Amino acid sequence: MPYITPLERFAIAKGRQEGLAEGRQEGILEKGRESVIEILETRFDSVPESLVETINQINNEGVLKILHKRAITIASLGEFQEFMHQQLSELAAENPEQTD
């Protein structure tokens, strides 16, 4: 087994920590997406695939939290879609360099 310098050990440990943090964040996002879709399916029986695909592309935890709350109280899928597109437009305007 080759000798690993202290600097290499530090770099390996840091890489592991970053990987774990990224994995946790992706898990949070995935759970948020699933929750929004599940609420919509429970309330409205059928959710269009295009809406599911759009929700699955959202990579902002704050937007998913807002959508989660709104999915519980919104009157119709059409209203939800309008609200979601408004939120995504606002996010894009706030973060023009961010495409997700």
Short mmCIF file of N, CA and C in Angstrom, two decimals, residues 23-89:
data_model
loop_
_atom_site.label_atom_id
_atom_site.label_comp_id
_atom_site.label_asym_id
_atom_site.label_seq_id
_atom_site.Cartn_x
_atom_site.Cartn_y
_atom_site.Cartn_z
N GLY A 23 -24.71 14.53 -1.01
CA GLY A 23 -25.68 13.44 -0.96
C GLY A 23 -26.87 13.77 -0.07
N ARG A 24 -26.59 14.38 1.08
CA ARG A 24 -27.67 14.79 1.98
C ARG A 24 -28.56 15.83 1.32
N GLN A 25 -27.93 16.81 0.66
CA GLN A 25 -28.70 17.86 0.00
C GLN A 25 -29.57 17.27 -1.11
N GLU A 26 -29.03 16.36 -1.89
CA GLU A 26 -29.82 15.73 -2.95
C GLU A 26 -30.97 14.93 -2.36
N GLY A 27 -30.73 14.28 -1.22
CA GLY A 27 -31.80 13.54 -0.55
C GLY A 27 -32.92 14.46 -0.07
N ILE A 28 -32.55 15.63 0.45
CA ILE A 28 -33.55 16.61 0.88
C ILE A 28 -34.38 17.07 -0.30
N LEU A 29 -33.71 17.37 -1.41
CA LEU A 29 -34.42 17.82 -2.61
C LEU A 29 -35.35 16.74 -3.14
N GLU A 30 -34.86 15.51 -3.19
CA GLU A 30 -35.67 14.40 -3.70
C GLU A 30 -36.91 14.18 -2.83
N LYS A 31 -36.73 14.24 -1.52
CA LYS A 31 -37.87 14.07 -0.61
C LYS A 31 -38.86 15.21 -0.79
N GLY A 32 -38.37 16.43 -0.98
CA GLY A 32 -39.26 17.57 -1.21
C GLY A 32 -40.08 17.40 -2.47
N ARG A 33 -39.42 16.97 -3.54
CA ARG A 33 -40.13 16.73 -4.81
C ARG A 33 -41.20 15.66 -4.64
N GLU A 34 -40.81 14.55 -4.00
CA GLU A 34 -41.76 13.45 -3.79
C GLU A 34 -42.96 13.89 -2.97
N SER A 35 -42.72 14.71 -1.95
CA SER A 35 -43.81 15.17 -1.09
C SER A 35 -44.81 16.02 -1.86
N VAL A 36 -44.30 16.95 -2.67
CA VAL A 36 -45.19 17.81 -3.45
C VAL A 36 -46.04 16.95 -4.40
N ILE A 37 -45.40 16.04 -5.10
CA ILE A 37 -46.12 15.19 -6.05
C ILE A 37 -47.14 14.31 -5.33
N GLU A 38 -46.76 13.75 -4.19
CA GLU A 38 -47.67 12.88 -3.44
C GLU A 38 -48.91 13.66 -2.96
N ILE A 39 -48.71 14.87 -2.48
CA ILE A 39 -49.85 15.68 -2.04
C ILE A 39 -50.79 15.95 -3.21
N LEU A 40 -50.21 16.35 -4.34
CA LEU A 40 -51.04 16.63 -5.51
C LEU A 40 -51.81 15.39 -5.97
N GLU A 41 -51.15 14.24 -5.97
CA GLU A 41 -51.82 12.99 -6.37
C GLU A 41 -52.93 12.63 -5.39
N THR A 42 -52.71 12.87 -4.12
CA THR A 42 -53.72 12.57 -3.11
C THR A 42 -54.93 13.49 -3.25
N ARG A 43 -54.68 14.74 -3.50
CA ARG A 43 -55.78 15.72 -3.59
C ARG A 43 -56.52 15.68 -4.91
N PHE A 44 -55.78 15.45 -6.02
CA PHE A 44 -56.39 15.60 -7.34
C PHE A 44 -56.40 14.31 -8.16
N ASP A 45 -56.07 13.19 -7.54
CA ASP A 45 -56.06 11.86 -8.17
C ASP A 45 -55.02 11.72 -9.27
N SER A 46 -55.12 12.50 -10.31
CA SER A 46 -54.21 12.37 -11.45
C SER A 46 -53.41 13.66 -11.63
N VAL A 47 -52.10 13.51 -11.78
CA VAL A 47 -51.23 14.67 -12.00
C VAL A 47 -50.57 14.49 -13.37
N PRO A 48 -50.68 15.49 -14.24
CA PRO A 48 -50.08 15.37 -15.58
C PRO A 48 -48.57 15.10 -15.50
N GLU A 49 -48.10 14.24 -16.39
CA GLU A 49 -46.68 13.89 -16.42
C GLU A 49 -45.81 15.13 -16.60
N SER A 50 -46.28 16.09 -17.38
CA SER A 50 -45.49 17.31 -17.60
C SER A 50 -45.29 18.07 -16.29
N LEU A 51 -46.29 18.06 -15.42
CA LEU A 51 -46.17 18.72 -14.12
C LEU A 51 -45.18 17.97 -13.23
N VAL A 52 -45.28 16.65 -13.24
CA VAL A 52 -44.34 15.82 -12.47
C VAL A 52 -42.91 16.07 -12.94
N GLU A 53 -42.71 16.13 -14.24
CA GLU A 53 -41.37 16.36 -14.80
C GLU A 53 -40.83 17.73 -14.37
N THR A 54 -41.69 18.74 -14.39
CA THR A 54 -41.25 20.08 -13.98
C THR A 54 -40.86 20.08 -12.52
N ILE A 55 -41.68 19.48 -11.67
CA ILE A 55 -41.37 19.41 -10.24
C ILE A 55 -40.06 18.67 -10.03
N ASN A 56 -39.84 17.59 -10.76
CA ASN A 56 -38.62 16.80 -10.60
C ASN A 56 -37.36 17.53 -11.07
N GLN A 57 -37.51 18.64 -11.75
CA GLN A 57 -36.36 19.42 -12.19
C GLN A 57 -36.01 20.55 -11.22
N ILE A 58 -36.83 20.76 -10.20
CA ILE A 58 -36.60 21.85 -9.25
C ILE A 58 -35.47 21.47 -8.31
N ASN A 59 -34.47 22.34 -8.23
CA ASN A 59 -33.30 22.09 -7.39
C ASN A 59 -33.12 23.17 -6.33
N ASN A 60 -34.23 23.73 -5.87
CA ASN A 60 -34.17 24.77 -4.86
C ASN A 60 -35.06 24.36 -3.69
N GLU A 61 -34.44 24.14 -2.54
CA GLU A 61 -35.18 23.66 -1.38
C GLU A 61 -36.26 24.64 -0.94
N GLY A 62 -35.97 25.93 -1.00
CA GLY A 62 -36.95 26.94 -0.60
C GLY A 62 -38.20 26.91 -1.47
N VAL A 63 -38.00 26.79 -2.77
CA VAL A 63 -39.15 26.72 -3.69
C VAL A 63 -39.96 25.46 -3.42
N LEU A 64 -39.29 24.35 -3.17
CA LEU A 64 -40.02 23.11 -2.88
C LEU A 64 -40.84 23.23 -1.60
N LYS A 65 -40.31 23.91 -0.59
CA LYS A 65 -41.06 24.11 0.66
C LYS A 65 -42.31 24.95 0.41
N ILE A 66 -42.16 26.00 -0.38
CA ILE A 66 -43.31 26.86 -0.72
C ILE A 66 -44.35 26.06 -1.49
N LEU A 67 -43.90 25.27 -2.47
CA LEU A 67 -44.82 24.47 -3.26
C LEU A 67 -45.52 23.41 -2.41
N HIS A 68 -44.80 22.84 -1.46
CA HIS A 68 -45.36 21.84 -0.56
C HIS A 68 -46.55 22.44 0.20
N LYS A 69 -46.33 23.61 0.78
CA LYS A 69 -47.41 24.27 1.53
C LYS A 69 -48.59 24.61 0.63
N ARG A 70 -48.30 25.12 -0.56
CA ARG A 70 -49.37 25.53 -1.47
C ARG A 70 -50.12 24.32 -2.00
N ALA A 71 -49.44 23.20 -2.20
CA ALA A 71 -50.11 21.99 -2.71
C ALA A 71 -51.20 21.52 -1.74
N ILE A 72 -51.02 21.80 -0.47
CA ILE A 72 -51.99 21.38 0.54
C ILE A 72 -53.27 22.20 0.45
N THR A 73 -53.15 23.49 0.10
CA THR A 73 -54.30 24.38 0.20
C THR A 73 -54.88 24.86 -1.13
N ILE A 74 -54.18 24.68 -2.22
CA ILE A 74 -54.60 25.23 -3.51
C ILE A 74 -55.90 24.57 -3.98
N ALA A 75 -56.72 25.31 -4.71
CA ALA A 75 -58.04 24.81 -5.12
C ALA A 75 -58.00 23.87 -6.32
N SER A 76 -57.03 24.06 -7.22
CA SER A 76 -57.01 23.22 -8.43
C SER A 76 -55.58 23.02 -8.92
N LEU A 77 -55.41 22.01 -9.77
CA LEU A 77 -54.10 21.77 -10.38
C LEU A 77 -53.68 22.93 -11.26
N GLY A 78 -54.63 23.51 -11.97
CA GLY A 78 -54.32 24.66 -12.82
C GLY A 78 -53.76 25.82 -12.03
N GLU A 79 -54.39 26.11 -10.88
CA GLU A 79 -53.88 27.17 -10.01
C GLU A 79 -52.49 26.83 -9.49
N PHE A 80 -52.29 25.55 -9.16
CA PHE A 80 -50.98 25.14 -8.67
C PHE A 80 -49.92 25.35 -9.75
N GLN A 81 -50.22 24.96 -10.98
CA GLN A 81 -49.26 25.12 -12.07
C GLN A 81 -48.92 26.60 -12.27
N GLU A 82 -49.92 27.46 -12.24
CA GLU A 82 -49.67 28.90 -12.39
C GLU A 82 -48.78 29.41 -11.27
N PHE A 83 -49.10 28.99 -10.03
CA PHE A 83 -48.31 29.42 -8.88
C PHE A 83 -46.87 28.92 -9.00
N MET A 84 -46.71 27.65 -9.38
CA MET A 84 -45.37 27.08 -9.52
C MET A 84 -44.56 27.83 -10.57
N HIS A 85 -45.16 28.12 -11.71
CA HIS A 85 -44.44 28.84 -12.76
C HIS A 85 -44.07 30.25 -12.31
N GLN A 86 -44.93 30.87 -11.52
CA GLN A 86 -44.63 32.19 -10.96
C GLN A 86 -43.41 32.10 -10.03
N GLN A 87 -43.39 31.08 -9.17
CA GLN A 87 -42.26 30.91 -8.25
C GLN A 87 -40.97 30.65 -9.01
N LEU A 88 -41.03 29.82 -10.05
CA LEU A 88 -39.84 29.52 -10.83
C LEU A 88 -39.36 30.75 -11.61
N SER A 89 -40.29 31.56 -12.09
CA SER A 89 -39.92 32.80 -12.79
C SER A 89 -39.24 33.77 -11.84
#
